[in-house]
mmCIF file of C-alpha atoms in Angstrom:
data_model
loop_
_atom_site.group_PDB
_atom_site.id
_atom_site.type_symbol
_atom_site.label_atom_id
_atom_site.label_comp_id
_atom_site.label_asym_id
_atom_site.label_seq_id
_atom_site.Cartn_x
_atom_site.Cartn_y
_atom_site.Cartn_z
ATOM 1 C CA MET Y 1 20.628 -1.973 -15.877
ATOM 2 C CA THR Y 2 18.535 -3.641 -12.553
ATOM 3 C CA VAL Y 3 17.764 -7.029 -13.410
ATOM 4 C CA LEU Y 4 15.676 -9.337 -10.913
ATOM 5 C CA GLN Y 5 16.722 -13.239 -11.538
ATOM 6 C CA ALA Y 6 14.947 -15.736 -9.321
ATOM 7 C CA SER Y 7 14.920 -19.077 -9.170
ATOM 8 C CA ILE Y 8 12.048 -20.266 -7.011
ATOM 9 C CA VAL Y 9 10.987 -23.553 -4.905
ATOM 10 C CA ALA Y 10 8.162 -22.837 -2.695
ATOM 11 C CA ARG Y 11 5.218 -25.213 -1.296
ATOM 12 C CA ARG Y 12 2.139 -24.280 0.155
ATOM 13 C CA GLY Y 13 0.394 -27.401 1.328
ATOM 14 C CA ASP Y 14 0.208 -30.175 -1.360
ATOM 15 C CA PHE Y 15 1.168 -27.355 -4.367
ATOM 16 C CA GLU Y 16 4.494 -26.872 -5.239
ATOM 17 C CA MET Y 17 6.041 -23.876 -7.506
ATOM 18 C CA ARG Y 18 9.169 -24.466 -9.515
ATOM 19 C CA CYS Y 19 10.020 -21.575 -11.729
ATOM 20 C CA GLU Y 20 12.810 -19.438 -13.012
ATOM 21 C CA ILE Y 21 11.745 -15.928 -14.132
ATOM 22 C CA ALA Y 22 14.208 -13.055 -14.940
ATOM 23 C CA LEU Y 23 13.037 -9.230 -15.372
ATOM 24 C CA ARG Y 24 14.386 -6.079 -16.303
ATOM 25 C CA GLU Y 25 14.343 -2.649 -15.462
ATOM 26 C CA GLY Y 26 12.037 -0.482 -17.387
ATOM 27 C CA GLU Y 27 10.051 -3.391 -18.805
ATOM 28 C CA THR Y 28 6.295 -4.607 -18.007
ATOM 29 C CA VAL Y 29 6.128 -8.069 -17.679
ATOM 30 C CA ALA Y 30 2.593 -9.470 -17.173
ATOM 31 C CA LEU Y 31 1.919 -12.739 -15.258
ATOM 32 C CA LEU Y 32 -1.193 -14.728 -16.123
ATOM 33 C CA GLY Y 33 -2.451 -18.229 -15.386
ATOM 34 C CA PRO Y 34 -5.694 -20.026 -14.296
ATOM 35 C CA ASN Y 35 -7.005 -19.836 -10.953
ATOM 36 C CA GLY Y 36 -4.516 -21.696 -8.563
ATOM 37 C CA ALA Y 37 -1.641 -21.463 -11.280
ATOM 38 C CA GLY Y 38 0.573 -20.134 -8.892
ATOM 39 C CA LYS Y 39 0.571 -16.323 -9.453
ATOM 40 C CA SER Y 40 0.061 -15.271 -6.230
ATOM 41 C CA THR Y 41 2.556 -17.628 -4.814
ATOM 42 C CA LEU Y 42 5.188 -16.321 -6.954
ATOM 43 C CA VAL Y 43 4.605 -12.743 -5.914
ATOM 44 C CA HIS Y 44 4.493 -13.322 -2.221
ATOM 45 C CA SER Y 45 7.595 -15.103 -2.854
ATOM 46 C CA LEU Y 46 9.354 -12.490 -4.488
ATOM 47 C CA ALA Y 47 8.135 -9.985 -1.985
ATOM 48 C CA GLY Y 48 9.616 -12.356 1.153
ATOM 49 C CA LEU Y 49 6.020 -12.768 2.478
ATOM 50 C CA LEU Y 50 6.483 -16.890 1.716
ATOM 51 C CA PRO Y 51 9.994 -18.431 2.810
ATOM 52 C CA LEU Y 52 11.601 -20.127 -0.331
ATOM 53 C CA ASP Y 53 12.086 -24.087 0.086
ATOM 54 C CA ASP Y 54 15.113 -23.546 -2.214
ATOM 55 C CA GLY Y 55 16.416 -21.539 -5.011
ATOM 56 C CA GLU Y 56 17.268 -17.989 -4.883
ATOM 57 C CA VAL Y 57 16.266 -14.521 -5.825
ATOM 58 C CA THR Y 58 18.872 -11.751 -6.479
ATOM 59 C CA VAL Y 59 18.261 -8.172 -7.578
ATOM 60 C CA ASP Y 60 20.842 -5.969 -9.531
ATOM 61 C CA GLY Y 61 23.582 -8.804 -7.843
ATOM 62 C CA GLU Y 62 22.291 -8.449 -4.414
ATOM 63 C CA VAL Y 63 20.706 -11.744 -2.985
ATOM 64 C CA TRP Y 64 17.637 -11.252 -1.106
ATOM 65 C CA GLU Y 65 16.808 -15.094 -0.380
ATOM 66 C CA ARG Y 66 18.871 -18.053 -0.611
ATOM 67 C CA PRO Y 67 17.617 -20.734 1.806
ATOM 68 C CA ARG Y 68 21.105 -23.336 1.150
ATOM 69 C CA ASP Y 69 22.938 -20.516 2.505
ATOM 70 C CA GLY Y 70 20.372 -19.300 5.131
ATOM 71 C CA ILE Y 71 19.940 -15.877 3.439
ATOM 72 C CA ARG Y 72 16.808 -14.353 3.688
ATOM 73 C CA ARG Y 73 15.765 -10.743 3.596
ATOM 74 C CA PRO Y 74 12.198 -9.937 5.394
ATOM 75 C CA PRO Y 75 9.685 -8.030 3.244
ATOM 76 C CA GLN Y 76 10.784 -4.557 5.008
ATOM 77 C CA GLY Y 77 14.846 -5.241 3.525
ATOM 78 C CA ARG Y 78 13.572 -5.697 0.285
ATOM 79 C CA SER Y 79 13.462 -2.707 -2.252
ATOM 80 C CA ILE Y 80 9.616 -3.397 -3.083
ATOM 81 C CA GLY Y 81 6.439 -1.937 -3.580
ATOM 82 C CA VAL Y 82 3.091 -3.908 -3.373
ATOM 83 C CA VAL Y 83 -0.406 -3.413 -4.719
ATOM 84 C CA PHE Y 84 -2.406 -6.744 -3.336
ATOM 85 C CA GLN Y 85 -5.644 -8.207 -4.890
ATOM 86 C CA GLY Y 86 -8.518 -6.338 -3.321
ATOM 87 C CA LEU Y 87 -6.055 -3.262 -2.207
ATOM 88 C CA LEU Y 88 -5.772 -4.107 1.356
ATOM 89 C CA LEU Y 89 -5.688 -0.619 2.206
ATOM 90 C CA PHE Y 90 -5.259 -0.048 6.279
ATOM 91 C CA PRO Y 91 -9.029 0.675 7.272
ATOM 92 C CA ALA Y 92 -7.921 2.595 10.265
ATOM 93 C CA LEU Y 93 -5.558 4.844 8.689
ATOM 94 C CA THR Y 94 -6.463 7.890 6.336
ATOM 95 C CA ALA Y 95 -5.575 7.882 2.786
ATOM 96 C CA LEU Y 96 -2.824 10.249 3.576
ATOM 97 C CA ASP Y 97 -1.331 7.997 6.449
ATOM 98 C CA ASN Y 98 -2.039 4.629 4.121
ATOM 99 C CA VAL Y 99 0.597 6.660 1.615
ATOM 100 C CA ALA Y 100 2.604 7.674 4.254
ATOM 101 C CA TYR Y 101 2.820 4.177 6.220
ATOM 102 C CA GLY Y 102 5.902 2.560 3.908
ATOM 103 C CA LEU Y 103 7.938 5.704 4.391
ATOM 104 C CA ARG Y 104 7.329 5.680 8.412
ATOM 105 C CA ALA Y 105 8.580 2.421 8.491
ATOM 106 C CA GLN Y 106 11.697 3.225 6.670
ATOM 107 C CA GLY Y 107 12.238 5.538 9.748
ATOM 108 C CA ILE Y 108 11.485 9.022 8.104
ATOM 109 C CA THR Y 109 9.790 11.321 10.597
ATOM 110 C CA ARG Y 110 6.040 11.830 10.664
ATOM 111 C CA ASP Y 111 6.140 15.107 8.994
ATOM 112 C CA GLU Y 112 8.670 14.456 6.147
ATOM 113 C CA SER Y 113 6.814 11.320 5.490
ATOM 114 C CA ARG Y 114 3.384 12.832 5.508
ATOM 115 C CA ASP Y 115 4.447 15.801 3.069
ATOM 116 C CA ARG Y 116 6.199 12.864 0.469
ATOM 117 C CA ALA Y 117 2.708 11.225 0.861
ATOM 118 C CA ARG Y 118 0.871 14.454 -0.223
ATOM 119 C CA GLY Y 119 2.982 14.583 -3.356
ATOM 120 C CA TRP Y 120 2.484 11.074 -4.486
ATOM 121 C CA LEU Y 121 -1.268 11.734 -3.675
ATOM 122 C CA ASP Y 122 -1.066 14.907 -6.081
ATOM 123 C CA ARG Y 123 0.518 12.720 -8.723
ATOM 124 C CA PHE Y 124 -2.382 10.784 -8.707
ATOM 125 C CA ASP Y 125 -4.833 13.318 -8.578
ATOM 126 C CA GLY Y 126 -5.750 12.297 -5.268
ATOM 127 C CA GLY Y 127 -4.999 14.921 -2.660
ATOM 128 C CA HIS Y 128 -8.747 15.757 -2.032
ATOM 129 C CA LEU Y 129 -8.595 12.403 -0.650
ATOM 130 C CA GLU Y 130 -5.716 12.569 2.039
ATOM 131 C CA GLY Y 131 -8.445 12.818 4.793
ATOM 132 C CA ARG Y 132 -10.581 9.865 4.213
ATOM 133 C CA LYS Y 133 -10.562 6.515 5.214
ATOM 134 C CA PRO Y 134 -10.838 3.673 2.842
ATOM 135 C CA ARG Y 135 -14.418 2.901 3.430
ATOM 136 C CA ASP Y 136 -15.265 6.497 2.189
ATOM 137 C CA LEU Y 137 -13.271 5.627 -1.164
ATOM 138 C CA SER Y 138 -14.572 4.580 -4.643
ATOM 139 C CA GLY Y 139 -12.955 1.554 -5.880
ATOM 140 C CA GLY Y 140 -11.189 3.723 -8.190
ATOM 141 C CA GLU Y 141 -10.003 6.175 -5.519
ATOM 142 C CA ALA Y 142 -8.657 3.188 -3.509
ATOM 143 C CA GLN Y 143 -6.789 2.304 -6.352
ATOM 144 C CA ARG Y 144 -5.124 5.234 -6.292
ATOM 145 C CA VAL Y 145 -3.903 5.397 -2.954
ATOM 146 C CA ALA Y 146 -2.727 2.098 -3.380
ATOM 147 C CA LEU Y 147 -0.532 2.807 -6.115
ATOM 148 C CA ALA Y 148 0.820 5.848 -4.186
ATOM 149 C CA ARG Y 149 1.423 4.002 -1.148
ATOM 150 C CA ALA Y 150 3.541 1.337 -3.250
ATOM 151 C CA LEU Y 151 5.543 3.779 -5.247
ATOM 152 C CA ALA Y 152 6.155 6.416 -2.445
ATOM 153 C CA VAL Y 153 8.566 4.146 -1.043
ATOM 154 C CA GLU Y 154 10.651 4.310 -4.444
ATOM 155 C CA PRO Y 155 11.265 0.725 -4.919
ATOM 156 C CA ALA Y 156 13.418 -1.343 -7.313
ATOM 157 C CA LEU Y 157 10.698 -3.801 -7.775
ATOM 158 C CA LEU Y 158 6.974 -2.958 -8.340
ATOM 159 C CA LEU Y 159 4.539 -5.974 -7.915
ATOM 160 C CA LEU Y 160 0.841 -5.882 -8.914
ATOM 161 C CA ASP Y 161 -1.472 -8.781 -7.736
ATOM 162 C CA GLU Y 162 -4.492 -8.110 -9.608
ATOM 163 C CA PRO Y 163 -4.820 -4.596 -8.946
ATOM 164 C CA MET Y 164 -8.050 -4.276 -10.710
ATOM 165 C CA TRP Y 165 -9.862 -7.430 -9.258
ATOM 166 C CA ALA Y 166 -11.940 -5.202 -6.787
ATOM 167 C CA LEU Y 167 -13.155 -2.545 -9.251
ATOM 168 C CA ASP Y 168 -16.704 -2.598 -11.125
ATOM 169 C CA ILE Y 169 -17.121 -2.319 -14.787
ATOM 170 C CA GLU Y 170 -17.742 1.502 -14.202
ATOM 171 C CA ASN Y 171 -14.431 1.747 -12.763
ATOM 172 C CA ARG Y 172 -12.448 -0.345 -14.809
ATOM 173 C CA ALA Y 173 -11.451 1.831 -17.809
ATOM 174 C CA GLU Y 174 -10.788 4.751 -16.104
ATOM 175 C CA ALA Y 175 -8.262 2.745 -13.776
ATOM 176 C CA ARG Y 176 -6.789 0.662 -16.518
ATOM 177 C CA ARG Y 177 -5.692 4.594 -17.734
ATOM 178 C CA VAL Y 178 -4.478 5.361 -14.411
ATOM 179 C CA LEU Y 179 -2.207 2.167 -14.262
ATOM 180 C CA ARG Y 180 -0.784 2.151 -17.978
ATOM 181 C CA ARG Y 181 0.304 5.678 -17.153
ATOM 182 C CA THR Y 182 1.638 4.333 -13.715
ATOM 183 C CA LEU Y 183 3.710 1.719 -15.623
ATOM 184 C CA ALA Y 184 4.732 3.899 -18.308
ATOM 185 C CA ASP Y 185 6.458 6.691 -15.463
ATOM 186 C CA PHE Y 186 8.031 3.932 -13.577
ATOM 187 C CA GLU Y 187 11.454 3.069 -14.328
ATOM 188 C CA GLY Y 188 12.196 0.111 -12.175
ATOM 189 C CA ILE Y 189 11.118 -3.244 -12.369
ATOM 190 C CA LYS Y 190 7.566 -4.121 -13.012
ATOM 191 C CA LEU Y 191 5.633 -7.551 -12.885
ATOM 192 C CA LEU Y 192 1.705 -7.265 -13.012
ATOM 193 C CA VAL Y 193 -0.444 -10.390 -12.333
ATOM 194 C CA THR Y 194 -3.669 -10.775 -13.869
ATOM 195 C CA HIS Y 195 -6.140 -13.288 -15.219
ATOM 196 C CA GLU Y 196 -7.475 -10.791 -17.699
ATOM 197 C CA PRO Y 197 -5.867 -11.226 -21.335
ATOM 198 C CA LEU Y 198 -7.075 -7.581 -22.304
ATOM 199 C CA GLU Y 199 -5.199 -6.084 -19.410
ATOM 200 C CA ALA Y 200 -2.091 -7.914 -20.010
ATOM 201 C CA ILE Y 201 -1.932 -7.448 -23.811
ATOM 202 C CA SER Y 202 -2.764 -3.740 -23.303
ATOM 203 C CA LEU Y 203 -0.407 -3.005 -20.532
ATOM 204 C CA ALA Y 204 2.605 -5.235 -20.755
ATOM 205 C CA ASP Y 205 5.508 -5.557 -22.883
ATOM 206 C CA ARG Y 206 6.124 -9.108 -22.395
ATOM 207 C CA LEU Y 207 3.534 -12.175 -21.146
ATOM 208 C CA ILE Y 208 4.395 -14.817 -19.042
ATOM 209 C CA VAL Y 209 2.146 -17.774 -18.666
ATOM 210 C CA MET Y 210 2.057 -20.179 -15.442
ATOM 211 C CA GLU Y 211 0.101 -23.243 -15.115
ATOM 212 C CA GLU Y 212 0.411 -25.577 -12.204
ATOM 213 C CA GLY Y 213 3.304 -24.026 -10.579
ATOM 214 C CA ARG Y 214 5.030 -23.823 -13.721
ATOM 215 C CA ILE Y 215 6.009 -21.219 -16.466
ATOM 216 C CA VAL Y 216 4.748 -22.794 -19.464
ATOM 217 C CA GLN Y 217 5.632 -19.873 -22.117
ATOM 218 C CA SER Y 218 7.290 -16.291 -21.973
ATOM 219 C CA GLY Y 219 7.168 -13.799 -24.974
ATOM 220 C CA ALA Y 220 5.337 -11.107 -26.731
ATOM 221 C CA ALA Y 221 1.917 -11.315 -27.152
ATOM 222 C CA SER Y 222 2.262 -11.586 -30.786
ATOM 223 C CA GLU Y 223 4.692 -14.901 -30.132
ATOM 224 C CA ILE Y 224 2.291 -16.435 -28.035
ATOM 225 C CA ARG Y 225 -0.495 -16.003 -30.447
ATOM 226 C CA ASP Y 226 1.304 -17.354 -33.166
ATOM 227 C CA ARG Y 227 2.945 -20.199 -31.341
ATOM 228 C CA PRO Y 228 0.384 -21.359 -28.138
ATOM 229 C CA ARG Y 229 1.905 -24.260 -25.902
ATOM 230 C CA SER Y 230 -1.214 -25.185 -24.131
ATOM 231 C CA ARG Y 231 -4.892 -25.363 -24.292
ATOM 232 C CA TYR Y 232 -5.182 -22.063 -21.672
ATOM 233 C CA THR Y 233 -2.626 -20.193 -23.512
ATOM 234 C CA ALA Y 234 -4.525 -20.762 -26.909
ATOM 235 C CA SER Y 235 -7.781 -19.645 -25.044
ATOM 236 C CA LEU Y 236 -6.153 -16.338 -23.743
ATOM 237 C CA VAL Y 237 -5.300 -15.442 -27.392
ATOM 238 C CA GLY Y 238 -8.486 -16.830 -28.898
ATOM 239 C CA LEU Y 239 -7.390 -19.854 -30.537
ATOM 240 C CA ASN Y 240 -8.699 -23.343 -30.417
ATOM 241 C CA LEU Y 241 -5.800 -25.790 -30.054
ATOM 242 C CA LEU Y 242 -5.684 -29.581 -30.910
ATOM 243 C CA SER Y 243 -3.004 -32.030 -30.016
ATOM 244 C CA GLY Y 244 -2.568 -35.044 -31.903
ATOM 245 C CA THR Y 245 0.166 -36.863 -34.050
ATOM 246 C CA VAL Y 246 0.605 -36.281 -37.865
ATOM 247 C CA ARG Y 247 -0.553 -39.038 -40.340
ATOM 248 C CA GLY Y 248 -0.275 -39.146 -44.166
ATOM 249 C CA SER Y 249 1.632 -39.140 -47.307
ATOM 250 C CA ASP Y 250 3.721 -36.437 -48.948
ATOM 251 C CA SER Y 251 0.441 -34.628 -50.279
ATOM 252 C CA HIS Y 252 -1.925 -35.520 -47.583
ATOM 253 C CA ARG Y 253 -1.391 -34.409 -43.890
ATOM 254 C CA THR Y 254 -3.820 -35.265 -41.102
ATOM 255 C CA LEU Y 255 -3.482 -34.574 -37.408
ATOM 256 C CA GLN Y 256 -4.812 -37.686 -35.535
ATOM 257 C CA THR Y 257 -5.935 -36.497 -32.237
ATOM 258 C CA SER Y 258 -7.544 -38.548 -29.357
ATOM 259 C CA ASP Y 259 -11.125 -38.245 -30.803
ATOM 260 C CA GLY Y 260 -10.665 -37.944 -34.586
ATOM 261 C CA GLU Y 261 -8.784 -37.319 -37.337
ATOM 262 C CA LEU Y 262 -8.276 -33.869 -38.832
ATOM 263 C CA VAL Y 263 -6.712 -32.590 -42.262
ATOM 264 C CA ILE Y 264 -4.164 -30.135 -41.734
ATOM 265 C CA ALA Y 265 -1.559 -27.986 -43.836
ATOM 266 C CA SER Y 266 1.829 -28.946 -42.634
ATOM 267 C CA ASP Y 267 5.163 -30.539 -43.766
ATOM 268 C CA LEU Y 268 5.722 -32.180 -40.680
ATOM 269 C CA GLU Y 269 6.999 -35.724 -41.000
ATOM 270 C CA PRO Y 270 4.319 -38.539 -40.437
ATOM 271 C CA GLY Y 271 4.596 -39.911 -36.747
ATOM 272 C CA THR Y 272 5.398 -36.171 -35.375
ATOM 273 C CA ASP Y 273 3.902 -34.924 -32.067
ATOM 274 C CA ALA Y 274 2.203 -31.485 -32.879
ATOM 275 C CA LEU Y 275 -0.439 -28.979 -32.198
ATOM 276 C CA ALA Y 276 -2.801 -27.521 -34.315
ATOM 277 C CA THR Y 277 -4.378 -24.160 -33.668
ATOM 278 C CA ILE Y 278 -7.592 -23.196 -35.468
ATOM 279 C CA HIS Y 279 -8.602 -19.372 -35.541
ATOM 280 C CA PRO Y 280 -12.457 -18.685 -34.922
ATOM 281 C CA ARG Y 281 -12.545 -16.757 -38.435
ATOM 282 C CA ALA Y 282 -11.893 -20.469 -39.824
ATOM 283 C CA ILE Y 283 -15.225 -21.645 -38.526
ATOM 284 C CA VAL Y 284 -18.650 -21.571 -39.909
ATOM 285 C CA LEU Y 285 -21.538 -22.660 -37.759
ATOM 286 C CA SER Y 286 -24.548 -24.244 -39.776
ATOM 287 C CA ARG Y 287 -27.498 -26.337 -38.443
ATOM 288 C CA GLY Y 288 -26.987 -28.778 -41.347
ATOM 289 C CA LYS Y 289 -24.206 -30.277 -43.248
ATOM 290 C CA PRO Y 290 -22.486 -27.429 -44.937
ATOM 291 C CA SER Y 291 -22.525 -27.328 -49.178
ATOM 292 C CA GLY Y 292 -18.817 -25.577 -49.273
ATOM 293 C CA SER Y 293 -15.478 -27.100 -49.381
ATOM 294 C CA ALA Y 294 -14.585 -27.589 -46.051
ATOM 295 C CA ARG Y 295 -11.696 -29.732 -45.628
ATOM 296 C CA ASN Y 296 -12.888 -30.300 -41.731
ATOM 297 C CA MET Y 297 -16.631 -30.844 -40.611
ATOM 298 C CA LEU Y 298 -17.286 -31.497 -36.860
ATOM 299 C CA GLU Y 299 -20.438 -32.520 -35.475
ATOM 300 C CA ALA Y 300 -20.827 -30.325 -32.321
ATOM 301 C CA THR Y 301 -23.431 -29.366 -29.543
ATOM 302 C CA VAL Y 302 -23.856 -25.668 -28.243
ATOM 303 C CA ALA Y 303 -22.167 -25.659 -24.810
ATOM 304 C CA ASP Y 304 -22.507 -21.888 -23.634
ATOM 305 C CA LEU Y 305 -22.572 -18.172 -25.208
ATOM 306 C CA ASP Y 306 -20.190 -15.459 -23.994
ATOM 307 C CA LEU Y 307 -20.997 -11.607 -24.970
ATOM 308 C CA GLU Y 308 -18.102 -9.767 -25.200
ATOM 309 C CA GLY Y 309 -19.036 -6.167 -26.115
ATOM 310 C CA ASP Y 310 -20.763 -6.809 -29.494
ATOM 311 C CA ARG Y 311 -19.771 -10.081 -30.302
ATOM 312 C CA VAL Y 312 -20.624 -13.443 -29.019
ATOM 313 C CA ARG Y 313 -18.423 -16.267 -28.629
ATOM 314 C CA VAL Y 314 -19.778 -19.532 -28.868
ATOM 315 C CA LEU Y 315 -18.587 -22.410 -26.988
ATOM 316 C CA LEU Y 316 -19.007 -25.713 -28.646
ATOM 317 C CA ASN Y 317 -18.645 -29.460 -27.488
ATOM 318 C CA ALA Y 318 -17.357 -31.063 -30.856
ATOM 319 C CA ARG Y 319 -15.424 -33.688 -32.427
ATOM 320 C CA PRO Y 320 -14.151 -34.772 -35.930
ATOM 321 C CA THR Y 321 -16.594 -36.444 -38.076
#
């Protein structure tokens, strides 16, 4: 089984990324994180577009980059297919020649490259697009061409950097179906970068969460949902996360936070630093003091409302009373 292993130190101005990552053949891994977390920096490092300052990248035991030994394969020397944010098709080339571009760069003749490119366009139901230029393609059509171009070179590693970022809402459902089929059919190493938790959970076998240039959590969506390790990770899976110190007696535990104290269900020893999650379903909103048996009451001001299909997410500025 082909495995990518990377230990990366890469700097862009004042930003530094330090992370270790392992990807296995056949597994779809989604990389999530807030803006500025370093997701695209990681993609560019793996693709050879950004030189490492330290560390190494190996695929199937072959060293692609190791600065301390002076080893660095250029992008064209790495078995990769990349779909960049915004798709980035060559504007002067037709869809067919866009798909054939990587094959031509490998030294394959023009005629053979175009024949293979037609085959890949057909796989994506895009044969009728071959003579069009990017300006004449819809967002969904451009995505099909970009995916065909990435896969035409039969890469060991497929990197997808926000492949649906440029698509409008009308195109997203169909584009997600195309992407799901593509990932299922491709048997190599797959890394999908996205900021959308729905895309990550629906398309990936494993999630990796990155914040401030560091990997903070990795695992199946269910594992991350059950034990989020940061406020950002908790927000991804729709939970509220509080940090503090456990206080109390054998029969009564509270979490002392920086804003106040909350009653918790826990058998952790007093003095233990802990994270507590609160599911939205466990929260009742009331304009007055509730009369039920709630263990905790928090005074709150509505900060914002987010529409999510037929639901509304209420964002609150709250603190324990």
